[in-house]
Structures are given as C-alpha cells and as structure tokens.
XYZ file of C-alpha atoms in Angstrom:
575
model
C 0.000 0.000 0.000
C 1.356 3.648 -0.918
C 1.858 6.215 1.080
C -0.852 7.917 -0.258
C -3.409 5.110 -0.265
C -2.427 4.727 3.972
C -4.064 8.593 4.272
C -1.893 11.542 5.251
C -2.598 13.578 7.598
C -4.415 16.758 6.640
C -3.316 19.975 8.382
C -1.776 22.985 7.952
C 0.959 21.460 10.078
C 1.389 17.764 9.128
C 2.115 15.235 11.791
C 5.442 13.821 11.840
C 6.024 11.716 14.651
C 4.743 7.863 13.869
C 6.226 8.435 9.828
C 9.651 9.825 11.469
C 9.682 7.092 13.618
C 10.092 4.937 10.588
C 12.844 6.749 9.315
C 14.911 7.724 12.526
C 14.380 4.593 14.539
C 18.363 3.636 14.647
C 16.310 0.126 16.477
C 14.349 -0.618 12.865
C 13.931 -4.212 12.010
C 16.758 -5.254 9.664
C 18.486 -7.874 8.177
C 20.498 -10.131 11.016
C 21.190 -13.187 8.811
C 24.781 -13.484 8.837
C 25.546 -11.941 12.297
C 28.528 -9.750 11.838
C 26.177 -8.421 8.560
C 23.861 -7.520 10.895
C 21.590 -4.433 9.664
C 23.345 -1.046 10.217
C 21.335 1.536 8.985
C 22.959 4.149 6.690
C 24.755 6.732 7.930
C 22.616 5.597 11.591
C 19.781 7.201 9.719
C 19.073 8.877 6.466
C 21.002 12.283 7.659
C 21.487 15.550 6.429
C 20.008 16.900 3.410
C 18.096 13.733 2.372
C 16.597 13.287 5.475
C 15.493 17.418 5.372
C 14.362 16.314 1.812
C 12.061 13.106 3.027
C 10.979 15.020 5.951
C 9.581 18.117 3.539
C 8.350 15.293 0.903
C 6.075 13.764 3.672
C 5.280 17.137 4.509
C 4.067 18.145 1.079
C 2.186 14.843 0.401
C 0.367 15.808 4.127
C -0.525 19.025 3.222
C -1.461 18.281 -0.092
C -3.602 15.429 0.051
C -6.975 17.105 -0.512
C -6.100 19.881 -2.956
C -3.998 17.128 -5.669
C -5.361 13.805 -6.946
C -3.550 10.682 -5.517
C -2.238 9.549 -8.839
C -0.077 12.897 -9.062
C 1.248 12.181 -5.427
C 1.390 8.123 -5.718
C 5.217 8.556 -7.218
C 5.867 10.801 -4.323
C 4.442 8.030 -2.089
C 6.431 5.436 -3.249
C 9.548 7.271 -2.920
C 8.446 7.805 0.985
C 7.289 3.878 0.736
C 11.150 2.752 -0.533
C 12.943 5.039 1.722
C 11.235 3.765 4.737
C 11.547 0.000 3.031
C 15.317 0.030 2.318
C 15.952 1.800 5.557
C 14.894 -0.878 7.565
C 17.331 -3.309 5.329
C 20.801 -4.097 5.171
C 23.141 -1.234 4.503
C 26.153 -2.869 4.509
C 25.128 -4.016 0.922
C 24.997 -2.411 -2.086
C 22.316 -3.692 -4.902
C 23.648 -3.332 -8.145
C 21.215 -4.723 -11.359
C 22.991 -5.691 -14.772
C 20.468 -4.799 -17.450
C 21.090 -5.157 -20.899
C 19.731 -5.710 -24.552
C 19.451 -9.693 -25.857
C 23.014 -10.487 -26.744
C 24.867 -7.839 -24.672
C 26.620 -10.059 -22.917
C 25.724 -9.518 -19.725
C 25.114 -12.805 -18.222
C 28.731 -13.713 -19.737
C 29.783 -10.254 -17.810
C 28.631 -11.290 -14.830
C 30.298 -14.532 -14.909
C 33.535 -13.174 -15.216
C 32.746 -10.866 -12.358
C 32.534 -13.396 -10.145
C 34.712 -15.752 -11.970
C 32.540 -18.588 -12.362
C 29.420 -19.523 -14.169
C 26.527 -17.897 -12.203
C 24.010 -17.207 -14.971
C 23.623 -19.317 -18.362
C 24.844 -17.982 -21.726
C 24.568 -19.413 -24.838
C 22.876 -19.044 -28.720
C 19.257 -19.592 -27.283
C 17.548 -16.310 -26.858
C 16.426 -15.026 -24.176
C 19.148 -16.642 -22.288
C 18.025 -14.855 -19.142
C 14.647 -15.674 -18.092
C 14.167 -14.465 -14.400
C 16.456 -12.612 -12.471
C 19.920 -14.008 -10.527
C 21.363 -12.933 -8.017
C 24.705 -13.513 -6.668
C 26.160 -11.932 -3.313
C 29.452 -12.096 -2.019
C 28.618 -11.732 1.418
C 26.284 -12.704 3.847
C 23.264 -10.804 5.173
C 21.067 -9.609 2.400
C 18.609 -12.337 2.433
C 16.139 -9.059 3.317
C 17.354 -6.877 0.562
C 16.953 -10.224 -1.859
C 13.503 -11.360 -0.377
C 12.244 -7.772 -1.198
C 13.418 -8.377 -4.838
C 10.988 -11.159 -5.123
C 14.271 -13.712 -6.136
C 13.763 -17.008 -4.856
C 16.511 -18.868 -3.016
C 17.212 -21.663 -6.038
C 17.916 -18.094 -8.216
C 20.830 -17.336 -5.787
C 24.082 -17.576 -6.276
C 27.813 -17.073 -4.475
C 30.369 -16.697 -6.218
C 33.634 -19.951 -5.341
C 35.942 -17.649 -6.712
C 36.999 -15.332 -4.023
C 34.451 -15.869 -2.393
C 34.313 -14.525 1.134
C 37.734 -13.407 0.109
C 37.410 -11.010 -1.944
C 37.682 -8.064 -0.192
C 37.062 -5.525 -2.639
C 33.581 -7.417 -3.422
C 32.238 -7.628 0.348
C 28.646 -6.013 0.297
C 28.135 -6.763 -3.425
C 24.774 -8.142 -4.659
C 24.841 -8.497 -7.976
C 21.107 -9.045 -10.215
C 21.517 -10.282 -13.871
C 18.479 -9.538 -15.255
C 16.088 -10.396 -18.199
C 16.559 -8.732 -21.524
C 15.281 -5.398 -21.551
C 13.909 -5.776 -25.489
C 12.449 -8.798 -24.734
C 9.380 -9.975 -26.990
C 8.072 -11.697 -23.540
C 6.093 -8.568 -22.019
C 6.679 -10.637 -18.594
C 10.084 -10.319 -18.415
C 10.222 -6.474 -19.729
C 8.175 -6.119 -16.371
C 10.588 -8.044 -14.530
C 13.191 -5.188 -15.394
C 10.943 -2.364 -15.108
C 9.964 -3.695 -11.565
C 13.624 -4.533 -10.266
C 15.250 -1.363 -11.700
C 12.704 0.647 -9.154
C 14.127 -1.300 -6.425
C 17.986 -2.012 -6.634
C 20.790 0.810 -5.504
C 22.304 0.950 -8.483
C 22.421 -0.374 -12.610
C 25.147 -1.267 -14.749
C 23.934 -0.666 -18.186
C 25.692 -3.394 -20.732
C 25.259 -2.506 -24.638
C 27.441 -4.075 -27.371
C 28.501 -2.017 -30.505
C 25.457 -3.154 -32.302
C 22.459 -1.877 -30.315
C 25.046 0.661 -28.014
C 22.609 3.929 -30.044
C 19.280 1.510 -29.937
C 16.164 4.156 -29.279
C 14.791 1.956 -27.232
C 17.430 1.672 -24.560
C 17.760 5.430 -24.602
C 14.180 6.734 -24.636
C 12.512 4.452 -22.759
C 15.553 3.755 -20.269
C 18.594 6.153 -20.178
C 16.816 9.177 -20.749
C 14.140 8.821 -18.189
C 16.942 7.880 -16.030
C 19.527 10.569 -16.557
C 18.609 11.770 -12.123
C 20.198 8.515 -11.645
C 23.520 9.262 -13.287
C 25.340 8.774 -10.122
C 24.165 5.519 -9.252
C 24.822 4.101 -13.131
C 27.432 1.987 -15.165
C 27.438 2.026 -18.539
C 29.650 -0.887 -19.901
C 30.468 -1.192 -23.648
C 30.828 -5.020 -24.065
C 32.379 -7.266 -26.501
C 35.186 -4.488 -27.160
C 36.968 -7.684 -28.689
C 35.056 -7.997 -32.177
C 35.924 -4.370 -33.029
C 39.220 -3.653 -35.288
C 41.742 -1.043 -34.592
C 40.438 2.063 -33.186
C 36.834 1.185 -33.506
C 36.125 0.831 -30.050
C 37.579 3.897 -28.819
C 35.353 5.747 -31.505
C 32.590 3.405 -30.724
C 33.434 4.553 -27.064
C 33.148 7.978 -27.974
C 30.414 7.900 -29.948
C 28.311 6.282 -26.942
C 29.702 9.163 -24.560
C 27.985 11.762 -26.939
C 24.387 9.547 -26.866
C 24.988 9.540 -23.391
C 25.556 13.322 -23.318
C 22.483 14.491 -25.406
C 20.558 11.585 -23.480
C 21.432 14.372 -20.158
C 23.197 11.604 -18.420
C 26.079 13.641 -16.636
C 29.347 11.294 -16.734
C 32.161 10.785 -14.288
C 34.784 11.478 -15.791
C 38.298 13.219 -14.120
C 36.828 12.302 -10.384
C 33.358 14.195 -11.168
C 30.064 12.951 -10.298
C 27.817 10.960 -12.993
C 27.586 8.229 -14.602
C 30.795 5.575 -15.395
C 31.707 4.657 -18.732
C 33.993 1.729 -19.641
C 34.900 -0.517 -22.491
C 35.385 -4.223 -21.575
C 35.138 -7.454 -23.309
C 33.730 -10.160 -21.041
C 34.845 -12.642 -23.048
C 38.539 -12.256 -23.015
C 38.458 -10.606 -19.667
C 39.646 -6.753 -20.973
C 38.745 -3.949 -19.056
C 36.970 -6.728 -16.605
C 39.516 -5.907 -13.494
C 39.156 -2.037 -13.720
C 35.232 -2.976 -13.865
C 35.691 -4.898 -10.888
C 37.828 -1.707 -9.175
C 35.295 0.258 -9.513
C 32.287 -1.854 -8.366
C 34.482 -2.462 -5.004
C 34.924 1.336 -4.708
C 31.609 2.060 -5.371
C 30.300 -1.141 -3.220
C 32.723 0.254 0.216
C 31.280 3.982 -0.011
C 28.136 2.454 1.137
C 26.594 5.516 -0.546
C 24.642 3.928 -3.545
C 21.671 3.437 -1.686
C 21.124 6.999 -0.183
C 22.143 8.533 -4.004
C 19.572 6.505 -5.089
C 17.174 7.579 -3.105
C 18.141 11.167 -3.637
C 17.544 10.932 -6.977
C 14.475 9.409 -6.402
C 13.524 12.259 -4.771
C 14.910 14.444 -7.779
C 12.661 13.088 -9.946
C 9.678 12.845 -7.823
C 10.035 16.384 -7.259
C 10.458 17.306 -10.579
C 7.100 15.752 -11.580
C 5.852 17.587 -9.085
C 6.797 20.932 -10.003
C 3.676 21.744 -12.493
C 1.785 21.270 -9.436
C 3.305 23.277 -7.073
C 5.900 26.426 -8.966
C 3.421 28.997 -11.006
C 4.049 32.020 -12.521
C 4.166 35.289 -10.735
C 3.746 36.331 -7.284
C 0.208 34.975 -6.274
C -1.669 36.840 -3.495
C -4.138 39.152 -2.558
C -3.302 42.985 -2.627
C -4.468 45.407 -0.399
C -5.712 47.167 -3.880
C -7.990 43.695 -4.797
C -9.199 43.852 -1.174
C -9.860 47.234 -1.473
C -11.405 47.105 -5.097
C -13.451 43.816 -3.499
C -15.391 46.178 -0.727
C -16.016 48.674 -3.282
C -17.837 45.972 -5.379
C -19.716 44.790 -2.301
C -20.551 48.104 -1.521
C -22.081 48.383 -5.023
C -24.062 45.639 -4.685
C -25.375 46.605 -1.718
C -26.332 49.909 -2.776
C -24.290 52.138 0.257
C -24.461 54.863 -2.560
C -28.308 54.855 -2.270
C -28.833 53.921 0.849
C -26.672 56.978 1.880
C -28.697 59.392 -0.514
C -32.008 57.842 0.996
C -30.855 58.371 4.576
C -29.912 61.839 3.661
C -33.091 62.316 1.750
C -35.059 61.247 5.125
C -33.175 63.288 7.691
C -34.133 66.620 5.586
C -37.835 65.491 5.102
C -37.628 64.930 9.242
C -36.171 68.692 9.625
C -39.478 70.032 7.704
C -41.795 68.149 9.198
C -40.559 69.627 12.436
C -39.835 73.134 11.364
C -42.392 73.404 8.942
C -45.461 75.625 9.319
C -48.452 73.645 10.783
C -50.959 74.373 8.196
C -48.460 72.322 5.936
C -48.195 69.627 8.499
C -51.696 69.170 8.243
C -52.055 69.047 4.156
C -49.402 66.546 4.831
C -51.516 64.640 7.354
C -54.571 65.066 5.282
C -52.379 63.681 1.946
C -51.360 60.517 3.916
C -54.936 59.800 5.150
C -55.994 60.153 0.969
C -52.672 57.357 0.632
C -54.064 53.674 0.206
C -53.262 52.188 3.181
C -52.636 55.131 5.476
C -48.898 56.061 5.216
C -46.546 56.333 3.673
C -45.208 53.177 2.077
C -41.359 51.980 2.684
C -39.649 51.580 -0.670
C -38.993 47.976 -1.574
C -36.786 47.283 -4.600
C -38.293 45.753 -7.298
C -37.107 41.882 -7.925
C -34.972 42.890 -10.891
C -33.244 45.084 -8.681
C -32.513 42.341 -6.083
C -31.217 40.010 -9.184
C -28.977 42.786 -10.227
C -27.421 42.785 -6.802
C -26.796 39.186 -6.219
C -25.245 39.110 -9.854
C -23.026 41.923 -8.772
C -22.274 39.961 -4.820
C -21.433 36.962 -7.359
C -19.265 38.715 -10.044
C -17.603 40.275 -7.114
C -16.281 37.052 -5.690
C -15.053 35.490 -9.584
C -13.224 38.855 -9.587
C -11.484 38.651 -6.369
C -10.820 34.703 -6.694
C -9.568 35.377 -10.035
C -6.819 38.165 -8.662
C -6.135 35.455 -5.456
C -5.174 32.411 -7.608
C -3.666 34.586 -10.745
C -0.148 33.021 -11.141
C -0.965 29.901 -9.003
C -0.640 26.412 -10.699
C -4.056 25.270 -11.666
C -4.940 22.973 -8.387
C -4.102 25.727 -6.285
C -5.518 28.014 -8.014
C -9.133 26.079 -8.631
C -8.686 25.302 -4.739
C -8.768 29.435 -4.119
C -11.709 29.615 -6.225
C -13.586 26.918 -4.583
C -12.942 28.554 -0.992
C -14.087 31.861 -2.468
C -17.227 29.828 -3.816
C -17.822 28.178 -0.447
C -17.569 31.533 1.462
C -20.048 33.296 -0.541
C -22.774 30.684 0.093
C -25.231 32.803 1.478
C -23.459 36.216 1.253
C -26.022 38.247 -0.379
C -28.503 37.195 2.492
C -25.946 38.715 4.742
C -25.294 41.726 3.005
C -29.155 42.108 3.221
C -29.380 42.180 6.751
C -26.336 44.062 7.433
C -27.901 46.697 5.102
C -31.102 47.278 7.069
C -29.128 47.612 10.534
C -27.016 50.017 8.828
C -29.482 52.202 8.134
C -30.763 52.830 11.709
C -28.213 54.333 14.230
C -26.349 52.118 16.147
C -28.101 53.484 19.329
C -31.591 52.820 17.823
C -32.732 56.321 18.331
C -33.550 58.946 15.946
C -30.776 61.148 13.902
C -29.167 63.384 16.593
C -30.622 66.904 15.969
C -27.865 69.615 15.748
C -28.092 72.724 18.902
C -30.255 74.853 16.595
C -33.322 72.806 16.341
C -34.824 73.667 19.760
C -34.384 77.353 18.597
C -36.002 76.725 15.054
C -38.908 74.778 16.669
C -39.729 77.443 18.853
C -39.393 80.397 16.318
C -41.675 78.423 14.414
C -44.488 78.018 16.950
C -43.955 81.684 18.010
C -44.645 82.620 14.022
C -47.896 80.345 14.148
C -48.452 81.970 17.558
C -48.410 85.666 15.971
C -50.811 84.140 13.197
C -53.463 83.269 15.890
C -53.000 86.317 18.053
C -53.469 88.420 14.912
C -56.563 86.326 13.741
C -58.187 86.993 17.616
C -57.303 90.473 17.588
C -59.020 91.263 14.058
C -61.988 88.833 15.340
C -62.116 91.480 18.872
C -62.398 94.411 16.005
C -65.276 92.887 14.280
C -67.452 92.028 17.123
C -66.409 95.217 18.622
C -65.031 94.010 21.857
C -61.417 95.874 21.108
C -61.410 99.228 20.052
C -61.091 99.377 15.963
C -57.687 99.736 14.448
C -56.811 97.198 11.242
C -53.404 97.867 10.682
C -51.526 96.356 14.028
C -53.815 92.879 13.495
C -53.107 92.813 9.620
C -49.630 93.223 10.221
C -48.827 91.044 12.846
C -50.896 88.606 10.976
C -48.805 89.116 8.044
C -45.783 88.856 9.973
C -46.865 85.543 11.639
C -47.772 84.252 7.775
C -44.743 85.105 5.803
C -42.220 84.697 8.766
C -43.298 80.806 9.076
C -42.102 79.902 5.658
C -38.599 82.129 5.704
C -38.121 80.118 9.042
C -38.964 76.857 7.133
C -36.385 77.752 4.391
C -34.062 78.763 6.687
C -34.203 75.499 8.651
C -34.191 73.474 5.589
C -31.261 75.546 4.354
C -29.323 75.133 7.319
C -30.400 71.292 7.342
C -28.272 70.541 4.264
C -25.174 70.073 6.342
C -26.277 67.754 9.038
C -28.608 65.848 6.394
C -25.500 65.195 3.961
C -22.886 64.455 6.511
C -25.630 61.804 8.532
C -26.297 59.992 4.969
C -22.319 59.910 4.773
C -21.967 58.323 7.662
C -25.208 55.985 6.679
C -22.917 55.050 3.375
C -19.550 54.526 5.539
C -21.685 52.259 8.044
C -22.998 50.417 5.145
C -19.360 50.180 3.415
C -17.319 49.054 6.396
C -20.275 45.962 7.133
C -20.536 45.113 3.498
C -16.591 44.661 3.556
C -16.405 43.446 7.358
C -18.739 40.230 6.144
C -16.634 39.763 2.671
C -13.563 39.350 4.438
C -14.743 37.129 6.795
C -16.824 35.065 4.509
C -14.767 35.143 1.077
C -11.506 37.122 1.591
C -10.030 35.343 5.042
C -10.873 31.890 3.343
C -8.961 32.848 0.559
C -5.682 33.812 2.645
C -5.943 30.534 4.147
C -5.854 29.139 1.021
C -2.653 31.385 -0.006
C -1.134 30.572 2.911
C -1.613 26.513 2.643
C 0.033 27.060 -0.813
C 3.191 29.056 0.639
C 3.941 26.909 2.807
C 3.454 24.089 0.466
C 5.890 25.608 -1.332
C 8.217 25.994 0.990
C 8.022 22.481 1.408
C 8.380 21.765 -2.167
C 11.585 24.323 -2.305
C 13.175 22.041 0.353
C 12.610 18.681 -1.236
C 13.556 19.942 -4.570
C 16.904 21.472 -3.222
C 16.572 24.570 -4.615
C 15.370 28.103 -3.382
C 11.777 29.071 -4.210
C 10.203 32.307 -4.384
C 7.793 32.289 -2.504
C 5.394 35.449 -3.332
C-alpha cells in the first residue's frame, strides 16, 4: 500500500512523529542473517540533506492530500514507501542490477565478475529468463527477499568468495533482456530497476545507439547518473580504433541523453569498455564496483535521486508564474464591489433624503403639516409606504455579490498552478454561500443608528422649533385680535392685526427655508456616515466570509511551497 493510499494527515501542520519514527528509529527491524552483517542503517539514519528532503516530501504529500489527486502524489508516495523500506534493510550491501539488450553479454559479464558460471549464456535467446542474483557476502537475504528472487535463483560466487575483499557487500542481479518480446520479463526489469541501488547498463557495438534503450531507459533515467554503469561489451570484435570511436560515440548519446558522466573524479555516470569474453577492461570494472560497493553511498544517491525526480514531476503542481496573493488594492477594489451591490451609494442618498424630510416636518409651518396629514390619510393604506426594490433590482445585486467574488478569486489564484488556483476559487465559492442574504441584513441595521434612536438633531433645532411656533403663535393672536375688532369688543384699528398677521404668515415659511437651508449640512454628513456604516459591514462580512478563506488558502500554498523548495533542493520564491 502507498503512502498515499495509507491517508496523510491533513493539516496545515502535518504530523510527523509515527512516519519519522520509521525513518529515525536507529532500532528498525533489519536484516540479522549473517551476524557480523547484521543491519546497520545508513549513515545511523538517512542524515542531512536527504533526510530534510524526506521530511519536507512527507510534509508536502500531508498538506497536499486534498487539494492534488492521488495519482499525481502516488510517485511521491512510493519514494516515501522505498525510503522507509530500504531503511529498515541491510546497509552494509549495495544492490547493483545488470540490465542489458538480448546479446549484450551480460550474463557472460557477470560470470567473469565473479569468476565462475553464475548465470547461463549461450545461442538460445532469451538466455536470461528471471532474475539471478549472486552476493558475495552474507546478510542480504532481506534486501533479496524484497526483490521477489527465490533462493534456487541465488548464487555465491567460489571464486573469491568470502575473500574477496574488494567485493564484500556486493549483490549483484543479472536480469532479463530489456527488449524482450516476452512482455513478462520487460516487467521483470521495469519492476527490479525501481528497487535495486544501483544499474550497470551493458550494450554491445550493435544496439550501443538503440532508441529503445535510450528513450525508454537512459533518458528517463539521466537523475540517476550517479548511481549508473554504462559498460560497452564485446570491445573484442571491433578492429583497430573502432572501439575507442565506438566509445566515444556512446559518450555523446549519453551526453544528449542528459546523463552527466564521471569522468576526471566528477560525479555521474561511469563509462567503460570491456570485453567479457577475453576478460579486458573486466579488473578495472571490478575496481570500480568495489569502490563504489565500500562507499556504502549507492543506496542513499539513489534515493536522492528518487527524490529528484519525484520532485520534478511535481513541479507543475506546485511552482506557477508570478507572485500569487491578494493585494491590499484587490481587497480594497473587493469592498467597493460589495458596496455596489449593496447599494451604500443609495442607501446613503435615501438616509440623507429622510433626515431633511424629518427637519421640515418639524420646522415646517403647521398648516403644511396638516395638508401633509390630510395627503397621507388620501394614501391607500394610510402612510406612507417603505420603498422595496423591485425583484430585478434584487437580481442585479446578487449578480453583482457573485461577479464580485469570480473577480477577487480570479486576482487570489492569478499566477498559481491550476490545483491551487481552482482550490482558491472553490474557498471563495464556499464563502459566498449565502453572502447576499448577509449583506441584506447588514444593510437594514445600517441604516438605523447604532443606538436605535432617531438622527441626533444639531443645537439649533430647539431654537427653530420654537421660532416656528412663536410665528404660528403671531398668526393666531393676529386672527383673535381682528376677530375682537369685528365684534367690537377691542377698540377698531386694522393695521396692528393685519400686520402682525402678516408677519406671523410670511415669517413661518422664511423660518422653514431657513431650517431646511441650514439642514443641508447635518442631512448630507448623517447619509455619509449611513454610506460609511454600510461600506465598512458590506466589507467586514466579505472578508470574513470570502476574503479570510482565501488567505488561508494562499497561505496553505506558501507553505506548500516551501516544502516543495526544500525537497527539490533549490530556493523558491515564494510570493
């Protein structure tokens, strides 16, 4: 079972302590046939850089298990399933695999390796029909066992034997032919060559340029160029100079394959001419393999480029282009849209609208007040009624709530690889699930005053109240005193009456147009504040609903990244 399929755990912080258990646990289960090859893990434990690497790569897969589909993490998790599998194996062995085309030579290679017939050769094709092993030491039953090679299939070599020094550690696999028409043993190879430390490649100046080899093999393999042999057998049926040119020619396949060689004590691949049938170039073959076999560093390169490559079919997934994020400007621009939508503009205009109709009614004269009274009693339904936007109106907003959040999502994941990006979206999606409803009810509290009272009236309404009753007063004292005249109760005189009617009549509407003039100030600033009030909750409930689930998103892909940067070796920007 993958690490993939066993379920990761799924947190911004991923839990490390049972998987690092497997990896650190210097007590692991190994390999104890042979008792002096007892297991020895490598190094104590996979340390340094490869152990930050498989650390970060269990990391990633954690964090990343519900925004990726498992088939673009299953390589990741079986890189985490090997490294924890060879771990708890011998490391005092190294696992080296001798692939090759159908009359390479490679079973006759690996019979003068260990200088006696271990695997068959001969005319009949394929010579090689299951894998053989042969180990020079004791001990790697384990590492064997987990190559699926039964015991009857393994094989020590009598020359040298324990002897040989320079061999001690070796395990040497001769397997199938790589081209061959039996699709069972082609997935013989395939399935070894994901489990062994390291490969010597055999070709023979025939099929040494064959496209299969290279494209379906080499290429794909190039990561592994440190961990990688590459003999040029049967060196003895070439004339003259033709295998150093054949040589050469081989080193440029290799080269344009992006298989790094080793060459003057540098890292890559090893290249060699030998002939395993007269025994040229065998010895320096067998130098190397001992050198390569006491470093007891194959299996931890292997893994590291294991890791390489898992990496680098992660990057689509992980590396965009840009800078990603969310801008104070798109936040901004966001609440702007919201407060569109929610008509603040209007609502602030309304409110404004309603604070200078309250001033007249209040300052007005009272004869106006009551054509006003009588004009609502003529109203169906006794009042006036509240304006309700028509259903159009309503549509249009919840377009606009909607269009809103595709804008901001769109900005958020802009520059994000397409999971991450589609996982921004769908968290912008999620938190705008029943926004508009929200913004609905926010709108009508906004309207009102926080303290649920009326406007606050400014110092001079007390004033332009009472000015206003005192003209209404003069009206009626002028009326009664013209009345007195009539009847002849008060002596007769029509001019003081008339006028002080007159001033009672005209000074009650200059006071009304000097209230409402005086009222545009306090009326505009109170439907500002109605609009700010309306603003600030329209963007208070986007960022909590849409714009904070987005950041989380954001910030589940930085540190993803992060991760990624770390397992990849290289330094990320991060955004």
């Amino acid at each position: 079972m993958s690490a993939v399929e066993q379920g990761w755990d799924d947190g911004l912080i991923a839990r490390r302590a049972n998987d690092r258990a497997v990896y650190d646990d210097p007590g692991a289960d190994g390999d104890t046939a042979g008792g002096d090859c007892a297991h020895v893990p490598i190094g104590g434990t996979y340390g340094g850089t490869l152990k930050d690497r498989l650390d970060a790569l269990r990391d990633l897969v954690g964090l990343s298990a519900t925004r990726l589909e498992p088939a673009t993490l299953a390589e990741a998790g079986r890189v985490l399933d090997e490294a924890s599998a060879r771990r708890r194996l011998s490391s005092r062995h190294t696992v080296v695999a001798i692939a090759g085309a159908t009359g390479s030579g490679k079973s006759t290679l690996i019979n003068a390796l260990a200088g006696v017939p271990v695997s068959e050769t001969g005319l009949r094709r394929p010579t090689t029909a299951a894998p053989i092993a042969c180990t020079w030491s004791e001990g790697a039953a384990g590492l064997l066992d987990r190559l699926a090679i039964p015991g009857r299939l393994r094989r020590r070599p009598l020359a040298g034997g324990d002897g040989d020094e320079a061999l001690q550690g070796l395990v040497l696999v001769d397997l199938p032919d790589h081209d061959s028409a039996l699709t069972a043993h082609r997935a013989q190879v395939d399935r070894i060559l994901g489990l062994v430390d390291a490969v010597i490649w055999v070709v023979d100046p025939e099929k040494y340029a064959d496209a299969a080899l290279h494209e379906r093999y080499l290429r794909p393999l190039a990561g592994h160029a440190d961990v990688s042999f590459v003999v040029l057998n049967q060196i003895d049926r070439l004339p003259g100079d033709a295998a150093h040119q054949v040589l050469d020619d081989l080193r440029r396949l290799l080269d344009e394959d992006g298989m790094a060689l080793g060459e003057h004590g540098e890292p890559g691949a090893t290249v060699l001419a030998v002939s395993a049938l007269t025994g040229e170039g065998v010895a320096e073959l067998r130098e190397l393999l001992g050198a390569f076999v006491q470093d007891r560093t194959a299996a931890a390169l292997r893994l590291s480029a294991d890791v390489d490559a898992a990496a680098l079919r992660l990057r689509p997934v992980y590396v965009g282009l840009g800078r990603p994020g969310l801008g104070e400007r798109s936040q901004e621009h966001f609440g702007a849209r919201l407060a569109v939508a929610v008509g603040a503009t209007a609502a602030g205009e309304a409110a404004e609208r309603e604070w200078r109709r309250n001033a007249g009614r209040a300052c007005g004269t009272p004869w106006l007040r009551l054509w006003r009274w009588y004009e609502r009693l003529r109203t169906p339904g006794g009042g006036e009624s509240a304006e309700m936007p028509p259903a159009e109106d309503e549509l249009t907003a919840r377009q606009r709530v909607e269009q809103a959040v595709r804008v901001v999502a769109d900005e958020a994941a802009h520059g994000l690889p397409a999971p991450w990006a589609q996982a921004v979206r769908e968290a912008a999606v999620r938190g705008a699930r029943g926004l508009p409803e929200a913004l609905d009810e926010l709108a009508v509290q906004a309207r009102e005053p926080k303290s649920g009272k009326r406007p606050p009236l400014p110092a001079w309404w007390p004033v332009a109240v009472l000015m206003q009753a005192s003209m209404t007063l003069l009206q009626i004292f002028g009326a009664l005193w013209l009345v007195g005249q009539i009847i002849g109760v008060l002596s007769p005189g029509l001019l003081p009456p008339v006028l002080v009617m007159l001033a009672g009549i005209v000074g009650g509407p200059l006071v009304e147009w000097a209230c409402a003039a005086a009222a545009r100030g306090p009326a505009h600033r109170y439907g500002q504040e109605t609009e700010r009030r309306l603003r600030e909750a329209a963007a208070s409930c986007g960022r909590a609903m849409v714009l904070d689930p987005i950041a989380a998103e954001l910030m589940r892909y930085r540190e993803v990244r992060q991760q990624y940067a770390t397992v990849s070796g290289r330094r990320l920007r991060t955004g």
